[in-house]
XYZ file of C-alpha atoms in Angstrom:
611
model
C -22.274 -11.818 9.045
C -22.721 -9.660 12.118
C -25.337 -6.934 11.544
C -24.306 -4.385 14.066
C -26.627 -3.071 16.756
C -24.910 -0.387 18.895
C -26.492 -1.638 22.110
C -25.551 -5.206 21.402
C -22.040 -4.137 20.490
C -21.570 -2.283 23.776
C -22.948 -5.190 25.800
C -20.740 -7.599 23.851
C -17.667 -5.549 24.680
C -18.551 -5.323 28.364
C -19.277 -9.016 28.640
C -16.510 -10.348 26.434
C -13.651 -8.440 27.987
C -14.508 -9.473 31.533
C -13.473 -6.163 32.957
C -10.442 -5.212 30.889
C -12.107 -3.252 28.138
C -14.899 -2.540 30.610
C -12.485 -0.212 32.330
C -12.701 1.871 29.179
C -16.476 1.843 28.939
C -17.899 1.916 32.458
C -18.249 5.492 33.632
C -18.114 6.883 30.095
C -17.171 5.058 26.929
C -14.325 6.119 24.718
C -16.363 7.702 21.968
C -14.573 8.035 18.612
C -14.890 11.807 18.749
C -13.498 12.112 22.258
C -10.718 9.646 21.628
C -9.748 11.317 18.380
C -9.811 14.788 19.865
C -7.128 14.249 22.484
C -5.754 10.717 22.121
C -3.614 9.712 25.055
C -4.709 12.589 27.263
C -6.656 12.989 30.500
C -9.275 10.446 31.516
C -8.950 8.338 28.388
C -5.208 7.918 28.868
C -5.685 6.969 32.508
C -8.168 4.303 31.444
C -5.698 2.942 28.899
C -2.956 2.855 31.529
C -5.238 0.922 33.871
C -5.939 -1.534 31.074
C -2.214 -1.874 30.416
C -1.516 -2.538 34.107
C -3.849 -5.557 34.057
C -2.145 -7.227 31.096
C 0.138 -10.217 31.549
C 3.622 -10.132 30.052
C 2.488 -12.609 27.370
C -0.411 -10.343 26.429
C 1.913 -7.369 26.249
C 4.330 -9.170 23.952
C 1.455 -10.229 21.724
C 0.146 -6.674 21.364
C 3.388 -5.711 19.616
C 2.851 -8.147 16.731
C 0.836 -7.709 13.535
C 0.608 -11.063 11.768
C -0.607 -12.619 8.538
C -3.008 -15.532 8.686
C -4.461 -17.633 5.877
C -8.164 -17.943 5.280
C -11.410 -16.167 4.427
C -12.904 -16.881 7.852
C -11.596 -16.376 11.396
C -12.877 -19.770 12.538
C -13.652 -21.905 9.471
C -11.076 -21.376 6.705
C -10.621 -23.815 3.852
C -8.530 -26.889 4.569
C -5.667 -25.661 2.385
C -5.502 -22.495 4.474
C -5.597 -24.499 7.717
C -2.664 -26.506 6.389
C -0.750 -23.332 5.463
C -1.388 -21.843 8.915
C -0.208 -25.002 10.650
C 2.939 -25.090 8.528
C 3.889 -21.402 8.905
C 2.423 -20.360 12.264
C 1.545 -23.541 14.148
C -2.150 -22.633 14.496
C -5.194 -23.563 12.462
C -7.165 -20.319 12.270
C -7.101 -16.584 12.963
C -9.046 -17.209 16.172
C -6.424 -19.719 17.315
C -3.638 -17.291 16.365
C -5.231 -14.651 18.619
C -5.797 -16.998 21.563
C -2.285 -18.474 21.329
C -0.193 -15.354 20.757
C -2.498 -12.459 21.854
C -1.514 -10.594 18.678
C -2.418 -6.920 18.570
C -3.125 -6.847 14.848
C -3.672 -8.885 11.698
C -2.677 -7.871 8.158
C -4.787 -8.857 5.152
C -3.257 -10.171 1.926
C -4.829 -11.290 -1.337
C -2.542 -14.320 -1.498
C -3.568 -15.337 2.037
C -7.167 -15.532 0.768
C -8.335 -12.829 3.175
C -9.936 -10.620 0.531
C -12.391 -12.538 -1.648
C -15.298 -10.074 -1.638
C -16.614 -7.232 0.535
C -19.137 -9.213 2.614
C -16.566 -11.934 3.275
C -13.928 -9.367 4.293
C -16.354 -7.690 6.699
C -17.329 -11.073 8.175
C -13.643 -11.972 8.606
C -13.029 -8.654 10.363
C -15.967 -9.255 12.698
C -14.780 -12.796 13.390
C -11.304 -11.514 14.256
C -12.731 -8.897 16.633
C -15.005 -11.474 18.255
C -12.025 -13.795 18.755
C -10.050 -10.955 20.326
C -12.831 -9.828 22.640
C -14.265 -13.197 23.684
C -11.341 -14.177 25.899
C -10.810 -12.963 29.485
C -8.881 -9.723 29.230
C -9.433 -9.725 25.486
C -8.800 -6.703 23.302
C -9.947 -5.497 19.876
C -7.432 -5.973 17.081
C -6.009 -3.436 14.683
C -6.644 -4.899 11.215
C -4.374 -3.522 8.495
C -3.533 -3.916 4.831
C -1.501 -2.394 1.966
C -4.169 -0.546 0.000
C -1.935 2.012 -1.717
C -3.979 1.743 -4.942
C -2.306 1.614 -8.316
C 0.106 -1.311 -8.468
C -0.124 -2.259 -4.753
C -3.668 -3.109 -3.777
C -5.106 -5.997 -1.721
C -8.860 -5.397 -1.980
C -10.244 -5.352 -5.501
C -13.536 -4.999 -7.320
C -16.337 -4.409 -6.487
C -14.514 -2.076 -4.070
C -13.460 1.182 -5.697
C -10.018 1.091 -7.287
C -8.277 4.452 -7.529
C -5.212 5.892 -9.276
C -1.932 5.147 -7.540
C 0.553 7.643 -6.134
C 2.535 8.595 -9.251
C -0.683 8.943 -11.236
C -1.978 11.344 -8.582
C 1.396 13.069 -8.771
C 0.809 13.544 -12.491
C -2.490 15.258 -11.757
C -0.742 17.554 -9.261
C -3.993 17.983 -7.363
C -3.844 17.880 -3.571
C -7.628 17.958 -3.397
C -7.720 14.988 -5.767
C -5.209 13.077 -3.646
C -7.224 13.838 -0.534
C -10.476 12.752 -2.216
C -8.896 9.461 -3.321
C -7.730 8.734 0.231
C -11.112 9.721 1.685
C -12.897 7.243 -0.605
C -10.337 4.503 0.029
C -10.457 5.107 3.779
C -14.248 5.053 3.953
C -14.386 1.727 2.123
C -11.616 0.179 4.239
C -13.359 1.217 7.451
C -16.648 -0.283 6.242
C -14.756 -3.580 5.772
C -13.272 -3.479 9.276
C -9.769 -2.429 8.167
C -8.660 0.429 10.424
C -4.965 0.829 9.535
C -3.768 1.342 5.969
C -0.090 1.168 5.054
C -0.330 4.229 2.789
C 0.642 6.726 1.512
C 4.117 6.067 0.212
C 6.221 9.075 1.282
C 9.330 8.068 -0.679
C 10.722 10.570 -3.182
C 11.531 8.516 -6.283
C 14.695 10.167 -7.596
C 16.104 6.952 -9.085
C 14.448 5.706 -12.315
C 16.062 2.297 -11.728
C 14.297 1.867 -8.365
C 12.786 -1.631 -8.625
C 10.509 -1.521 -5.588
C 9.110 2.028 -5.323
C 8.803 3.666 -8.764
C 5.143 4.538 -9.424
C 4.297 3.880 -5.768
C 5.852 7.315 -5.146
C 4.083 10.586 -5.936
C 7.177 11.784 -7.789
C 10.731 13.120 -7.638
C 10.102 16.629 -6.280
C 10.202 16.675 -2.440
C 7.863 19.649 -2.069
C 5.250 18.194 -4.414
C 5.460 14.766 -2.763
C 5.156 16.346 0.687
C 1.973 18.190 -0.271
C 0.328 15.079 -1.703
C 1.378 12.934 1.278
C -0.159 15.425 3.710
C -3.350 15.525 1.624
C -3.695 11.750 1.719
C -3.013 11.592 5.456
C -5.916 13.985 5.991
C -8.105 12.011 3.589
C -7.515 8.633 5.202
C -7.664 9.827 8.773
C -10.682 11.996 8.098
C -12.421 8.771 7.071
C -11.509 7.112 10.368
C -8.596 4.970 9.176
C -5.034 5.193 10.490
C -2.667 6.341 7.748
C 0.942 5.137 7.531
C 3.770 7.120 5.928
C 6.413 4.807 4.524
C 9.276 3.866 4.227
C 11.242 5.937 6.755
C 13.852 7.397 6.352
C 13.220 7.205 2.568
C 13.382 4.377 0.015
C 13.302 6.506 -3.144
C 16.923 6.258 -4.280
C 17.597 2.525 -4.308
C 18.511 0.095 -7.055
C 17.965 -2.926 -4.796
C 14.579 -4.298 -3.770
C 14.595 -4.684 0.029
C 12.313 -7.717 -0.318
C 15.270 -9.587 -1.796
C 18.405 -7.651 -0.795
C 19.807 -4.964 1.499
C 19.753 -1.549 -0.189
C 22.236 1.186 0.713
C 21.305 4.876 0.418
C 24.388 7.017 -0.094
C 22.714 10.385 0.521
C 24.618 12.815 2.727
C 22.834 14.245 5.750
C 22.223 17.449 3.794
C 20.808 15.486 0.844
C 18.565 13.487 3.168
C 17.223 16.671 4.724
C 16.578 18.159 1.281
C 15.301 15.104 -0.626
C 13.939 12.460 1.723
C 12.801 14.199 4.883
C 10.178 16.721 3.625
C 7.318 14.243 2.994
C 7.777 12.639 6.413
C 7.864 16.048 8.075
C 4.675 16.941 6.209
C 3.024 13.701 7.309
C 3.918 14.377 10.942
C 2.620 17.949 10.672
C -0.629 16.537 9.238
C -1.047 14.308 12.307
C 0.015 10.972 10.835
C -1.029 8.002 12.986
C 1.777 5.633 12.038
C 5.131 5.567 10.259
C 6.614 2.465 8.628
C 10.353 1.797 8.692
C 12.553 0.840 5.747
C 14.943 -2.096 5.607
C 17.707 0.085 4.155
C 21.153 1.199 5.255
C 21.795 4.956 5.398
C 25.414 5.446 6.551
C 25.053 9.237 6.846
C 22.298 8.751 9.428
C 23.770 5.723 11.177
C 27.298 4.427 10.411
C 26.662 1.085 12.168
C 25.502 -0.525 8.878
C 22.274 -1.656 10.542
C 19.020 -1.388 8.586
C 16.929 1.638 9.563
C 14.328 -0.705 11.074
C 16.912 -1.711 13.695
C 18.608 1.681 14.079
C 18.118 3.609 17.303
C 19.904 6.706 15.901
C 17.387 6.787 13.018
C 14.133 5.774 14.732
C 14.630 7.324 18.156
C 17.289 9.941 17.445
C 15.837 11.352 14.217
C 12.183 10.286 13.967
C 11.238 10.615 17.634
C 13.593 13.271 18.963
C 14.494 15.495 16.004
C 11.176 15.311 14.130
C 9.103 15.140 17.303
C 7.014 12.150 16.286
C 5.293 10.240 19.088
C 2.843 8.091 17.136
C 3.059 4.402 16.275
C 6.156 3.125 14.446
C 5.585 -0.098 12.510
C 8.271 -2.132 10.793
C 8.049 -3.123 7.187
C 7.530 -6.880 6.906
C 10.121 -8.731 8.986
C 10.100 -11.496 6.388
C 11.918 -9.282 3.897
C 15.552 -10.006 3.142
C 16.687 -6.433 3.855
C 16.113 -6.841 7.596
C 17.303 -10.463 7.811
C 20.704 -10.055 6.135
C 22.692 -9.111 9.224
C 20.810 -10.715 12.133
C 18.801 -13.868 12.797
C 15.020 -13.916 13.044
C 15.267 -14.215 16.825
C 17.318 -11.013 17.151
C 15.466 -8.804 14.649
C 12.302 -8.153 16.740
C 14.313 -7.460 19.900
C 16.650 -5.047 18.133
C 13.680 -3.341 16.455
C 12.077 -2.684 19.845
C 15.364 -1.410 21.241
C 15.589 0.945 18.252
C 12.169 2.453 18.977
C 9.666 0.362 17.000
C 6.136 -0.249 18.351
C 4.575 -2.768 15.953
C 6.436 -5.798 14.622
C 4.944 -6.670 11.252
C 4.659 -10.179 9.841
C 7.758 -12.024 11.137
C 8.632 -15.108 9.090
C 8.350 -17.328 12.196
C 6.015 -15.880 14.826
C 6.892 -18.455 17.465
C 10.596 -17.601 17.206
C 9.985 -13.844 17.225
C 7.381 -13.877 20.011
C 9.500 -16.056 22.304
C 12.600 -13.978 21.572
C 10.858 -10.814 22.823
C 9.492 -12.662 25.854
C 12.962 -13.986 26.659
C 14.559 -10.555 26.212
C 12.204 -9.098 28.819
C 12.634 -11.974 31.275
C 16.412 -11.785 30.971
C 16.521 -7.991 31.293
C 17.648 -7.041 27.786
C 14.309 -5.300 27.324
C 12.407 -3.772 30.231
C 8.696 -4.214 30.676
C 8.509 -0.422 30.864
C 9.917 -0.253 27.327
C 7.159 -2.574 26.120
C 4.582 -0.454 27.941
C 5.648 2.646 25.975
C 4.873 0.921 22.694
C 1.707 -0.799 23.880
C 0.324 2.490 25.198
C 0.854 4.043 21.748
C -0.936 1.082 20.149
C -3.819 1.275 22.651
C -4.141 5.024 22.073
C -4.427 4.398 18.348
C -7.045 1.679 18.869
C -8.995 4.069 21.093
C -8.735 6.911 18.583
C -10.084 4.628 15.855
C -13.096 3.712 18.009
C -12.167 0.061 18.437
C -13.018 0.018 22.144
C -16.289 1.793 21.453
C -17.488 -0.073 18.354
C -15.193 -2.687 16.762
C -17.706 -4.360 14.431
C -19.023 -3.584 10.946
C -22.330 -4.432 9.277
C -23.643 -5.648 5.939
C -25.518 -2.382 5.569
C -22.289 -0.392 5.830
C -20.660 -2.597 3.207
C -23.598 -2.246 0.831
C -23.877 1.525 1.304
C -20.172 2.414 1.144
C -18.062 -0.133 -0.738
C -17.979 0.463 -4.484
C -20.782 3.011 -4.345
C -21.633 4.706 -7.612
C -20.339 8.135 -6.572
C -16.990 6.602 -5.544
C -16.604 4.837 -8.878
C -17.464 8.002 -10.797
C -14.952 10.013 -8.776
C -12.286 7.355 -9.451
C -12.899 7.704 -13.196
C -12.636 11.494 -13.002
C -9.416 11.292 -11.003
C -7.893 8.806 -13.460
C -8.724 11.044 -16.399
C -6.789 13.881 -14.747
C -3.664 11.720 -14.442
C -3.191 10.272 -17.955
C -0.097 11.877 -19.491
C 0.533 12.316 -23.225
C 4.279 12.307 -23.930
C 4.579 11.794 -27.698
C 2.077 12.640 -30.434
C 3.736 12.627 -33.854
C 1.678 14.167 -36.600
C -1.169 14.695 -34.135
C -2.114 11.039 -34.397
C -4.117 11.405 -31.181
C -6.948 11.680 -30.549
C -7.840 8.761 -32.810
C -10.516 9.429 -35.394
C -13.361 6.908 -35.582
C -13.645 7.662 -39.293
C -10.028 7.175 -40.352
C -8.677 5.010 -37.499
C -11.632 2.778 -36.669
C -9.919 -0.644 -36.880
C -7.458 -1.104 -34.009
C -5.235 -3.906 -32.750
C -4.400 -3.869 -29.045
C -1.264 -5.870 -28.242
C 1.312 -5.894 -25.484
C 1.923 -6.770 -21.861
C -0.749 -8.062 -19.485
C 0.784 -7.823 -15.991
C -1.127 -9.722 -13.325
C -3.779 -7.770 -11.475
C -2.665 -6.446 -8.059
C -5.946 -7.738 -6.617
C -6.829 -10.608 -8.915
C -10.005 -8.756 -9.920
C -8.960 -6.486 -12.795
C -7.641 -6.823 -16.328
C -6.059 -8.132 -18.369
C -5.073 -4.675 -19.647
C -5.116 -5.503 -23.370
C -8.646 -6.891 -23.060
C -9.834 -3.943 -20.972
C -8.325 -1.454 -23.432
C -9.851 -3.188 -26.459
C -13.257 -3.428 -24.775
C -13.235 0.246 -23.784
C -12.180 1.376 -27.272
C -14.913 -0.796 -28.809
C -17.431 0.836 -26.509
C -16.236 4.216 -27.741
C -17.040 3.406 -31.364
C -13.889 1.652 -32.582
C -13.453 -1.933 -33.747
C -10.709 -3.230 -31.462
C -9.173 -6.710 -31.173
C -6.710 -7.764 -28.460
C -3.608 -9.913 -28.853
C -1.560 -10.304 -25.642
C 2.170 -10.585 -26.305
C 3.568 -10.553 -22.749
C 6.392 -8.667 -21.103
C 9.044 -10.512 -23.106
C 7.568 -11.233 -26.558
C 9.176 -14.048 -28.523
C 9.916 -13.795 -32.230
C 6.842 -15.909 -32.911
C 4.645 -13.567 -30.860
C 6.119 -10.525 -32.582
C 5.510 -12.105 -35.997
C 1.910 -12.887 -34.982
C 1.349 -9.275 -33.909
C 2.805 -7.969 -37.169
C 0.474 -10.268 -39.104
C -2.507 -9.195 -37.010
C -1.685 -5.522 -37.668
C -2.264 -5.972 -41.391
C -5.368 -4.073 -42.424
C -5.587 -2.218 -39.114
C -5.717 1.567 -38.911
C -3.635 1.750 -35.725
C -1.961 -0.500 -33.158
C -2.028 0.177 -29.428
C 0.714 -1.556 -27.415
C 0.673 -1.771 -23.621
C 4.249 -1.621 -22.301
C 5.679 -2.638 -18.953
C 9.281 -1.778 -17.999
C 10.738 -1.657 -21.514
C 14.491 -2.250 -21.874
C 16.803 -1.335 -24.725
C 17.348 -4.924 -25.849
C 14.115 -6.539 -24.676
C 11.286 -8.048 -26.648
C 8.853 -5.198 -25.972
C 11.021 -2.692 -27.809
C 11.493 -5.189 -30.648
C 7.703 -5.584 -30.812
C 7.109 -1.837 -31.107
C 9.878 -1.451 -33.692
C 8.546 -4.367 -35.768
C 5.005 -2.962 -35.691
C 6.271 0.518 -36.597
C 8.097 -0.975 -39.589
C 4.736 -2.086 -41.026
C 3.736 1.537 -41.511
C 0.660 1.189 -39.296
C 0.678 3.953 -36.641
C 1.770 2.644 -33.238
C 0.571 4.052 -29.911
C 2.297 2.882 -26.731
C 0.484 2.973 -23.394
C 3.021 2.641 -20.555
C 1.074 0.790 -17.856
C 3.767 1.080 -15.204
C 6.763 3.398 -15.426
C 6.639 6.488 -17.638
C 10.357 5.884 -18.228
C 9.338 3.437 -20.997
C 9.014 6.361 -23.405
C 12.810 6.727 -23.588
C 13.049 3.247 -25.100
C 10.300 3.703 -27.688
C 11.571 5.955 -30.497
C 9.548 3.937 -32.994
C 6.197 4.782 -31.415
C 4.084 7.483 -33.041
C 2.381 8.320 -29.763
C 3.111 7.451 -26.128
C 0.766 7.772 -23.166
C 1.681 7.142 -19.511
C -1.078 5.470 -17.457
C 1.071 4.700 -14.354
C -0.803 1.464 -13.576
C -2.587 -1.429 -15.255
C -5.698 -1.509 -13.066
C -8.931 -1.038 -14.999
C -9.630 2.504 -13.793
C -6.373 3.837 -15.258
C -6.434 1.702 -18.420
C -10.010 2.778 -19.209
C -9.078 6.416 -18.617
C -6.187 6.024 -21.066
C -8.617 4.612 -23.634
C -10.878 7.649 -23.261
C -7.853 9.879 -23.817
C -6.850 7.945 -26.952
C -10.381 8.293 -28.274
C -10.556 11.991 -27.521
C -13.440 11.695 -25.072
C -11.257 13.589 -22.614
C -8.111 15.625 -23.132
C -4.880 14.448 -21.457
C -4.256 16.572 -18.356
C -1.381 14.758 -16.636
C 2.113 16.201 -16.345
C 5.225 14.168 -15.560
C 5.932 14.085 -11.797
C 9.390 12.612 -12.518
C 11.976 13.431 -15.187
C 12.594 10.937 -17.983
C 16.275 10.501 -18.889
C 17.550 9.859 -22.373
C 18.221 6.220 -23.150
C 21.493 6.997 -24.926
C 22.719 9.466 -22.287
C 21.105 9.108 -18.841
C 22.856 12.287 -17.654
C 20.507 14.283 -19.898
C 16.761 14.744 -19.641
C 14.483 13.667 -22.454
C 11.414 15.131 -20.729
C 11.509 17.270 -17.561
C 9.186 17.254 -14.571
C 5.992 19.022 -15.600
C 6.106 17.911 -19.235
C 2.934 16.751 -20.903
C 1.043 17.391 -24.129
C -2.649 18.025 -24.624
C -5.161 18.317 -27.462
């Protein structure tokens, strides 16, 4: 682990970059404050342009790419990760990826084994920066990840886990949303992650949306816009680049763009009313980056190209109409939505022609990298076009202090990541989000005298980070700590008849049953489980650990609570609400439609009970 010394860091930069980054430090370093104050202006911009002028074409092409890489270490990953890198990228390590392709950024994933624990993550970040800066003409890298919190989260405990977007939408608190982003941003920066692909600026107007859902703050454009702007200020105030996604708006889809090509049928007027406000708010708040969506929006571009490859959408609307001149990053180029119409060699070239700056995670880097290089050499793309994007990327790196101080230290990790005040704030925020939707006969809060013996059954979705859960165990443990006698019996997201029968048997002699639900359907096993438990006469409380829409499918439940996520912080908050330690404060940020007639509302936006 590199324990940072400012003097050593400066000398390292000057020595390692052999003059390239030195152009930015000799005669006055790019201090974070100065760079952030007027990024891309005056002396600093001239220095960046000089740096750009010294770059080879290969270096320029590399700066456009943000790539995954397997392993916990930049130079000494496990053999299995070396094998995966060789198979997918043709390199052994992150350091070799940087030296071969000159990539401008690296994205961290849990499944790529980048995020084992805070000290390891910080060491990986330092190793990546050292690899970038140790070569002649080397540059610091922009390290990124998807740390939305809630159901999309790459870095887990002991880092602070916070309520996700729809949970924060249920609290309705802009100051709470800003505080959550400030905590998340501070911890990311301490780990060496300087660009976060959050917040989600999509307005979730479609309950059937399989990919956004609770990742959105809600269905009301004005409310979503306010919370997006608050999070932008929180993240960027902590020194991390924030990313509004997925432009021009992924909230009204029934297709997951990871696996298909969604079409948004909004008219131009509907887009301006529903989808645009959060992105406009993000731009007004000074957003550093905007991520594109792999969706077709015929009203904005009749060509049937995905927005990621659409010049009318990215240049015509985002750049020219909305006046945005920050970094535009694609969603992952490995997703099916962007690969349906064109080959992997054409996608990165068309994205750059459309107005993109950063090309995120292509399925085959060699193919994508060489395709861009070829397009420039053959005149399809000009080098000047590349320079526009690279200058935006360099400005962002300068603003984030990467030329001034790219490394992190153990002390920062120990002082910032998972600190007690952050964890306490996360608990308080989660308590303000839990939403009580049904409470027949005032069953809740549960009485320790008359409802002491509790069975906790239901779904145990896999942890987003691999460090939390399972929800039924967490819920039972928290209730036991609050004075109840609680046993857990996981029954899964599609309980079999045998599992349902076992839960019914286990409910005998209990004073109440708590069931965690996850995307309940009218004919699925979860509804059958709740109905079978209700038939025993034991009171049944459902805790929806993903979509609040579950409540429409649970007429047999005596009480229903929406937690919006299954990470520990939200599940434990739900337990405290059930036990009456705190009153439910959340209010629905989306409407819930009736199961028997989806044209009618069961519960409107703003609905929520309390004690």
